[in-house]
Short mmCIF file of C-alpha atoms in Angstrom, two decimals:
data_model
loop_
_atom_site.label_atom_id
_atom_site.label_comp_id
_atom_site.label_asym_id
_atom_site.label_seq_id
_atom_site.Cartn_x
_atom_site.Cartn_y
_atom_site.Cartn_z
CA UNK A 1 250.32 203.02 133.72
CA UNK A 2 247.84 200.91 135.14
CA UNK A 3 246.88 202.98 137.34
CA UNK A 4 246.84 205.92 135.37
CA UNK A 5 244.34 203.34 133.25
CA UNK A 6 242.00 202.89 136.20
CA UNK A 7 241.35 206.60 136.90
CA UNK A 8 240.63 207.00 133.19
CA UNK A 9 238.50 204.37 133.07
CA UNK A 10 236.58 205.52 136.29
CA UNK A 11 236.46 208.79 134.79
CA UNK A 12 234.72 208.01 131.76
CA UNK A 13 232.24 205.87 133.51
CA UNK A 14 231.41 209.55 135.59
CA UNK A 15 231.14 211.32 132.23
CA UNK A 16 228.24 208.88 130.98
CA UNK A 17 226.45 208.86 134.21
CA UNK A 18 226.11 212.00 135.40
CA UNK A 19 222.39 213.20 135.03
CA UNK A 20 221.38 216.31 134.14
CA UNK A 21 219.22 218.41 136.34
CA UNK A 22 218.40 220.90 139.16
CA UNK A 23 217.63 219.89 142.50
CA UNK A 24 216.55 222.99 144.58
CA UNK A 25 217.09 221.50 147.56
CA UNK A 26 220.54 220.54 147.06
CA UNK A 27 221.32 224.23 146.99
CA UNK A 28 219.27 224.95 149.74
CA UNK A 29 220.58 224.64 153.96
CA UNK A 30 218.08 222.49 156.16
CA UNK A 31 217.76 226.20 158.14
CA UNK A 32 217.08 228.10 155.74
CA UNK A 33 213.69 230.32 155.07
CA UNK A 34 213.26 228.67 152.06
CA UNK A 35 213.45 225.54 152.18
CA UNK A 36 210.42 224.69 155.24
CA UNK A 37 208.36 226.39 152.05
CA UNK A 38 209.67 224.81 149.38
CA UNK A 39 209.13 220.97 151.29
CA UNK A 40 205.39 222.43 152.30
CA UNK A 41 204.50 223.83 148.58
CA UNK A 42 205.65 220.41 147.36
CA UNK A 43 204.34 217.65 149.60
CA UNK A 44 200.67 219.59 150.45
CA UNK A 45 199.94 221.73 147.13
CA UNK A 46 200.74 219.34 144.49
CA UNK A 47 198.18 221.44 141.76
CA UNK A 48 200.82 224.23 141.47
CA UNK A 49 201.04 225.16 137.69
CA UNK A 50 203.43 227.33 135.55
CA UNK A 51 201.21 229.13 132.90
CA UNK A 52 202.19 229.30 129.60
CA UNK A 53 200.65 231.41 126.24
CA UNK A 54 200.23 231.02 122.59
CA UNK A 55 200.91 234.31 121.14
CA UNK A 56 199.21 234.93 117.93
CA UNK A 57 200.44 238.24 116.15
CA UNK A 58 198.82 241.11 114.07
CA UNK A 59 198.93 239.55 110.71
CA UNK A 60 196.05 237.24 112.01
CA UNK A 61 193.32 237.10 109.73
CA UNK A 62 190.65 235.71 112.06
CA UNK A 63 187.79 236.34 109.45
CA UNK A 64 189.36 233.39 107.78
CA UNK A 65 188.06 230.41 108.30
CA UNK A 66 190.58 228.24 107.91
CA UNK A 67 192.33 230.54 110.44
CA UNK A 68 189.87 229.79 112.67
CA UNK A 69 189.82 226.19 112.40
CA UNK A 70 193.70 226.02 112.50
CA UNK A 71 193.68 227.55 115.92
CA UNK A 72 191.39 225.03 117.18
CA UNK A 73 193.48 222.23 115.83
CA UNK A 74 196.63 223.96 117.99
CA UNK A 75 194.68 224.13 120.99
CA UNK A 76 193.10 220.67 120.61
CA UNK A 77 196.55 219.19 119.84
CA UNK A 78 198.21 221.47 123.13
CA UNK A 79 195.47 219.64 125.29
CA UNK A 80 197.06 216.38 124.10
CA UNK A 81 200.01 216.67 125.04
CA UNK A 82 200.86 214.29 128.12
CA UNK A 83 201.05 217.14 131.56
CA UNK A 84 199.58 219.46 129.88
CA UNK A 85 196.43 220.81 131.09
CA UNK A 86 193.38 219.83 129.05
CA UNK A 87 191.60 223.35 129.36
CA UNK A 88 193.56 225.02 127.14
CA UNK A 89 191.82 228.85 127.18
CA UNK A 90 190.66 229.73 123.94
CA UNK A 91 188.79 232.89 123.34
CA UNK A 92 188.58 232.55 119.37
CA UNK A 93 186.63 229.44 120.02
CA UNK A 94 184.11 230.87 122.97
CA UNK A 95 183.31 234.03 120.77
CA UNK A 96 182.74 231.78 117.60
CA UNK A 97 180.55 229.54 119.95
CA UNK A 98 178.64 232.22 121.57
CA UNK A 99 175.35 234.15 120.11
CA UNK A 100 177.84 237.23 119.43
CA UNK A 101 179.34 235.95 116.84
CA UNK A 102 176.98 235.73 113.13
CA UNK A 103 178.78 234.20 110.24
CA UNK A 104 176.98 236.60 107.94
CA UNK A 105 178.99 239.38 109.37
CA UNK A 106 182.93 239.93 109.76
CA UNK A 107 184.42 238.37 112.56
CA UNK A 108 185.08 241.13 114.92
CA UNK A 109 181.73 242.77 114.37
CA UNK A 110 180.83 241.56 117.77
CA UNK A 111 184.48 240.69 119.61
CA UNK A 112 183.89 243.68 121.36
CA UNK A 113 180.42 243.00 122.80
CA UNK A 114 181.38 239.51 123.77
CA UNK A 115 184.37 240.50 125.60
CA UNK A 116 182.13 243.09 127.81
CA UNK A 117 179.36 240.53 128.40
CA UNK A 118 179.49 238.27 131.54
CA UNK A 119 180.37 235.43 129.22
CA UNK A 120 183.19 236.69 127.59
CA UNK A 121 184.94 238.80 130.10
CA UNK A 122 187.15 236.11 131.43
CA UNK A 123 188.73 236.24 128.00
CA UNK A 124 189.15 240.09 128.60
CA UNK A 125 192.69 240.06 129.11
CA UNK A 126 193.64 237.72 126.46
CA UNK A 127 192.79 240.20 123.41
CA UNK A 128 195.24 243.21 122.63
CA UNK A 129 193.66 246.03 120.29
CA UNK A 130 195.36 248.48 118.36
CA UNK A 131 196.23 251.49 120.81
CA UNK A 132 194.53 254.92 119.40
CA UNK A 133 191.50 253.02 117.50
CA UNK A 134 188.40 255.12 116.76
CA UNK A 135 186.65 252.71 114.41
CA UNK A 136 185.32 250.17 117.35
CA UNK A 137 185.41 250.48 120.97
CA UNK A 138 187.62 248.97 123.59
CA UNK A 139 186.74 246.32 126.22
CA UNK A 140 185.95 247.75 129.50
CA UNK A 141 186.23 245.18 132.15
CA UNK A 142 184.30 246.94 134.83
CA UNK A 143 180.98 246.97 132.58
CA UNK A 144 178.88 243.96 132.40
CA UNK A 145 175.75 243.90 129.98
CA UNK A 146 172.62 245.34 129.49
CA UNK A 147 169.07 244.02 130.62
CA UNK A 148 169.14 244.25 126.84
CA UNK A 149 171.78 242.67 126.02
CA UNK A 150 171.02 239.59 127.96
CA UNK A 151 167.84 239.28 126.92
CA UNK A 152 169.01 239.12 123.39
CA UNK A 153 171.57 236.31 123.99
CA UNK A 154 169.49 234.67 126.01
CA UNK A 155 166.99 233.78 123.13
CA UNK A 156 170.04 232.49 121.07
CA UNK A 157 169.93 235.49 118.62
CA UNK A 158 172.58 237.56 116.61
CA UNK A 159 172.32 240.48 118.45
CA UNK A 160 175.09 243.09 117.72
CA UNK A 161 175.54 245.92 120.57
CA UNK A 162 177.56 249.21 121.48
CA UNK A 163 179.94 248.63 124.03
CA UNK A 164 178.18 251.68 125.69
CA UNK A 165 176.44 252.00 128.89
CA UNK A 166 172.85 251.80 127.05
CA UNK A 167 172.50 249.74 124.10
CA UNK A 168 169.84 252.18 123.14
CA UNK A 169 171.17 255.47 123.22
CA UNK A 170 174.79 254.33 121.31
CA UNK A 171 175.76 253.79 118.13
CA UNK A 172 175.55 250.82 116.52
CA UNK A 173 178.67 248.44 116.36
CA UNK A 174 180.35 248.90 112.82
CA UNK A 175 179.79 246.32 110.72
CA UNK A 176 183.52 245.85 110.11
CA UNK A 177 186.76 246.13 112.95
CA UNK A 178 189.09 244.07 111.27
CA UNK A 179 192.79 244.50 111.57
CA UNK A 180 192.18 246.57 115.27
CA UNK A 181 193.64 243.21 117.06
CA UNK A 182 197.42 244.19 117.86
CA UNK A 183 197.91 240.58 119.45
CA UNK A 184 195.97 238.01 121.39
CA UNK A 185 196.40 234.50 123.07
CA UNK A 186 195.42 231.06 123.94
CA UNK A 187 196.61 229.91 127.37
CA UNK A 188 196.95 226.86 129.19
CA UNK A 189 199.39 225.55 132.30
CA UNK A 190 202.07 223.26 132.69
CA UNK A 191 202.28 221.57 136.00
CA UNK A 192 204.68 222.11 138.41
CA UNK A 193 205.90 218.33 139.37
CA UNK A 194 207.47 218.25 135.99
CA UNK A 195 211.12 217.61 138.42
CA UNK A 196 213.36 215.75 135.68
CA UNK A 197 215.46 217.63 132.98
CA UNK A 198 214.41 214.89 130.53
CA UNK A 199 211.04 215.51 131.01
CA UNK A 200 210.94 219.58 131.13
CA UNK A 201 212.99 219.31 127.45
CA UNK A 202 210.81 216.37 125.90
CA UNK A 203 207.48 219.04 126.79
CA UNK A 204 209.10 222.24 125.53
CA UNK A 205 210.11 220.65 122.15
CA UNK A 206 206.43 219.32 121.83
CA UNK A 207 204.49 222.01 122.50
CA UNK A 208 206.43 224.02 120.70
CA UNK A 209 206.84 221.68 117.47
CA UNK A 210 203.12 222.29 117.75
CA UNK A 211 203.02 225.70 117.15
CA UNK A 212 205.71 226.28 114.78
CA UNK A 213 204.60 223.56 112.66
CA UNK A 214 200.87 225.51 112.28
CA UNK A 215 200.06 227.73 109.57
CA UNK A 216 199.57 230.72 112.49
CA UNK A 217 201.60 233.71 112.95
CA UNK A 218 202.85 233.33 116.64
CA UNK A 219 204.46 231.84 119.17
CA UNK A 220 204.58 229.90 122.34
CA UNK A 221 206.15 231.29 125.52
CA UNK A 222 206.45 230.34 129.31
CA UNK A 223 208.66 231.98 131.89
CA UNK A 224 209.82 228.74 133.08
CA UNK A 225 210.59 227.66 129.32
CA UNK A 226 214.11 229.98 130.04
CA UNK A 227 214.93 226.83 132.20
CA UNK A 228 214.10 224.13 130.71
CA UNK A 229 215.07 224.94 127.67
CA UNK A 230 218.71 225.19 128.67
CA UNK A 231 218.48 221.41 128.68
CA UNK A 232 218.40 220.71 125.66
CA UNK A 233 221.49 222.77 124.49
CA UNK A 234 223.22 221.85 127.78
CA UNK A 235 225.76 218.81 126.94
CA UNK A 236 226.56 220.77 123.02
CA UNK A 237 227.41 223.60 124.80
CA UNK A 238 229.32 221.84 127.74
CA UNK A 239 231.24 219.96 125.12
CA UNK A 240 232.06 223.34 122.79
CA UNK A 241 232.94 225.28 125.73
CA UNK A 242 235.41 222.41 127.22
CA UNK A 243 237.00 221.64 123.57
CA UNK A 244 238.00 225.60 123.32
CA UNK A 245 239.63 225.66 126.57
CA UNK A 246 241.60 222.56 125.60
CA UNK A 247 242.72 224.00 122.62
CA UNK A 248 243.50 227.57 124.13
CA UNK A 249 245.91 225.32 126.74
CA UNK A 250 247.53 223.46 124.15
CA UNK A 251 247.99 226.62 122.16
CA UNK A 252 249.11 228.26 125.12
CA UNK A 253 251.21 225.79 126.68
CA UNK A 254 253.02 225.60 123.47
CA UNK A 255 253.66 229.50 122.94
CA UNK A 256 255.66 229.20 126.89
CA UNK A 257 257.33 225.43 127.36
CA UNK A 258 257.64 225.50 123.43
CA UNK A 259 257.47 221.84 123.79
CA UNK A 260 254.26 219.90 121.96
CA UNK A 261 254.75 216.39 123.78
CA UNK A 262 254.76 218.22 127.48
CA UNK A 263 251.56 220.49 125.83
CA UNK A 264 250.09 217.14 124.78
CA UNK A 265 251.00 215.49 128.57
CA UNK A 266 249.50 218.80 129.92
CA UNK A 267 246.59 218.38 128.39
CA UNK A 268 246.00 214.84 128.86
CA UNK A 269 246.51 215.27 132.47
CA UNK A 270 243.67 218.28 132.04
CA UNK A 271 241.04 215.49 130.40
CA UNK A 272 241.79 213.19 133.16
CA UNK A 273 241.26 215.36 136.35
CA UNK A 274 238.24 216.62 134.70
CA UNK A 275 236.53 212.81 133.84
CA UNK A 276 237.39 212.18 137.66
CA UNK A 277 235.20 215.65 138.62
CA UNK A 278 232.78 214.39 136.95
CA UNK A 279 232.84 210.88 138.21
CA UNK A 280 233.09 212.25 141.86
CA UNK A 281 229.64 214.11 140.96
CA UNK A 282 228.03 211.16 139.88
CA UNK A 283 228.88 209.07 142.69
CA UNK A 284 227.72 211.84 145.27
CA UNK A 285 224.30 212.94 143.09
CA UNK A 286 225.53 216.00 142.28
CA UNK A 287 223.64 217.25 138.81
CA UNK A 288 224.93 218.47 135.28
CA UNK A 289 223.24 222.11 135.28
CA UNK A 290 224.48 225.73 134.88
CA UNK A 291 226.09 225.92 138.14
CA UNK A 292 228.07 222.45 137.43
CA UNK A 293 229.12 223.24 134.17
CA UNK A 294 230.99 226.53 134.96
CA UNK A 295 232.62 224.79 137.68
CA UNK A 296 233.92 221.95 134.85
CA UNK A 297 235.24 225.26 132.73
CA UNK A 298 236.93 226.53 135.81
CA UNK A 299 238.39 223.58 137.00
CA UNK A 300 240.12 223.32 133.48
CA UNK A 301 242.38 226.65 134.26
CA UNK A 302 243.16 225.50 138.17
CA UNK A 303 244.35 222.41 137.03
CA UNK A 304 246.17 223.37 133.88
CA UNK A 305 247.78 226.04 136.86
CA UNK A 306 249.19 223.42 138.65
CA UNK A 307 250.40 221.12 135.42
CA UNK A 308 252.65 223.94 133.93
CA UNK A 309 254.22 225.25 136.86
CA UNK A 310 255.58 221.07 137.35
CA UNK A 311 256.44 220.68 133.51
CA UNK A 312 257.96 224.07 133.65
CA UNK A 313 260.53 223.27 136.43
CA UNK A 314 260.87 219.81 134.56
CA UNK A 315 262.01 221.57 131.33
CA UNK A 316 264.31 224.28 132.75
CA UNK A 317 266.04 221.33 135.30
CA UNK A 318 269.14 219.65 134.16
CA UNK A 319 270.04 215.89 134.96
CA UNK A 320 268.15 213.08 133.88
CA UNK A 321 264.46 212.61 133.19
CA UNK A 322 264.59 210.50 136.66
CA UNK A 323 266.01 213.26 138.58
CA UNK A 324 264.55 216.50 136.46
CA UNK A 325 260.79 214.67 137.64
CA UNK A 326 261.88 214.47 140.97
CA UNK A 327 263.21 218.12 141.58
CA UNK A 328 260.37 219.25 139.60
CA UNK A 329 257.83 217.33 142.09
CA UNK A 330 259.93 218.19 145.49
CA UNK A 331 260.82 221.88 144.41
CA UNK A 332 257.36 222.82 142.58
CA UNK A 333 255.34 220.43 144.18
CA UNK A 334 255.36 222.32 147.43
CA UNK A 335 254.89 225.57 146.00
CA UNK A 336 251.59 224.26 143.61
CA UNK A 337 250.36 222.36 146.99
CA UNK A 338 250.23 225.36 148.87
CA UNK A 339 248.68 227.34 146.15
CA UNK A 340 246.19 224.18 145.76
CA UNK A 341 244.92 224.51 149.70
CA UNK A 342 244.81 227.70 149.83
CA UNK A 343 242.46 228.07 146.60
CA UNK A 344 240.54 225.50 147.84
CA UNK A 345 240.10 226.88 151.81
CA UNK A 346 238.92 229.85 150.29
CA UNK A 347 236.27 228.42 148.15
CA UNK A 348 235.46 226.38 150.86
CA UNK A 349 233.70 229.78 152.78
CA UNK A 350 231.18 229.46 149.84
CA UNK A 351 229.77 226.33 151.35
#
């Protein structure tokens, strides 16, 4: 008994200090392709950077000015946010800032025209009009603008243009495109260095408490956000997916030994082994993540294997409880050994 106290106190200690996260390179062999350019990319191009968007969706009413000054506020309030990048892009801003845009007309009298200039075609890509529209034109990204054109912004003026080849000969913009915007964004980057699982779930909750907090229709989105944002449902879902198996053993063990103590032994024995894998990670580095955890639920059915095959010969072997363990242990025991290498020398040719 004291020894069986030992192991579960060792085990618990490995439960509360394994760490979650995911360390490329412990996947990784010292030959392989991957991992000379995964040391260079990290030691000699530190300024690597995931990009992320804010989506904002058709129901945006950017004539509104309050609309306008509550995406500001979300961009301003991205660009605070600790490893974030403080140039968060923001093309509602530039146009409102720039001499296409004139506050005595609708906003996206001159969207157009400022997204064709040379000032506002960076921000090309980050507008998405309605497919099929006839009322305004749409941004061509091979055109810059006009002698015209440039003259006319560069006095500081309203000027209003055609997205046409000559301001001249085209028609004039109309004087009102709303609702043609199908979708557009704001965009920013988080850096790459961001290695610990603590701090890729503390940023995704942020930024995105951010957004979903504003008044704006949309959304914030990142391709690495799939990852990180496993963190924060990692132990709940760990600890939901371990409690059902233990209560599909106990269930189970109980519909073949038909015995509740030896279910309840079975199961304890289960816990235990499971504490120790995790203590056995700890000590050795190895990381809670997605890989990990589906080798915690799979170690639950091995081991359970292994416990009911011994309680089985215990409960159909006569004698005493002395001698029924020790036929179960010399009889079984050889027969769940073998079964126990022989799993384990095969999984051992995925190392």
């Amino acid at each position: 008994l004291l020894m069986f106290a030992v192991i579960g106190w060792v085990g618990a200690w490995g439960a509360f200090h394994m760490e979650e996260g995911f360390d490329v390179m412990s996947m990784l062999n010292s030959d392989s392709y991957i991992t000379d350019n995964y040391v260079t990319g990290e030691v000699q191009f530190k300024d690597v950077y995931y990009p992320f968007q804010v989506v904002l969706k058709e129901s945006t009413n950017y004539d509104d000015p309050a609309v306008r000054e509550e995406i500001e506020r979300v961009a301003v309030e991205l660009e605070q946010v600790e490893n974030v990048r403080t140039d968060v892009t923001n093309w509602v801003k530039a146009y409102a800032d720039s001499t296409y845009f004139d506050q005595r007309m609708p906003f996206m009298s001159g969207v157009h025209a400022f997204l064709n200039s040379e000032q506002g075609l960076q921000y090309s890509q980050d507008v998405v009009f309605e497919d099929g529209s006839d009322k305004c034109s749409k941004v061509d990204t091979n055109r810059v603008e006009t002698v015209a054109e440039r003259e006319c912004h560069a006095a500081s003026t309203a000027c209003v243009f055609s997205p046409g080849i000559n301001a001249k000969d085209e028609a004039p913009v109309p004087s009102s495109c709303s609702g043609i915007i199908k979708a557009s964004r704001l965009t920013s980057f988080f850096p790459a260095d961001i290695k610990t699982a603590e701090a890729q779930e503390s940023i995704v909750h942020e930024v995105t408490t951010i957004v979903d907090s504003s008044k704006l229709d949309g959304f914030i989105f990142s391709s690495v956000m799939f990852l990180w944002e496993v963190w924060s449902v990692m132990l709940s879902q760990l600890v939901v997916n371990l409690i059902q198996t233990f209560v599909a053993i106990f269930i189970g063990t109980n519909i073949f030994l038909f015995h509740p103590i030896i279910a309840i032994i079975i199961c304890v024995n289960v816990v235990m082994v499971e504490f120790e894998l995790m203590a056995l990670c700890a000590v050795f580095g190895i990381q809670l993540n997605t890989v990990t955890m589906c080798i915690f639920i799979m170690n639950f059915g091995l081991v359970f294997d292994y416990s009911a095959h011994i309680s089985h010969m215990f409960m159909t072997t006569g004698g005493t409880k002395r001698q029924r363990a020790a036929v179960s242990v010399t009889d079984m025991g050889s027969g769940v050994f073998n079964g126990a290498f022989t799993t384990g020398a095969h999984h051992a040719c995925l190392l």
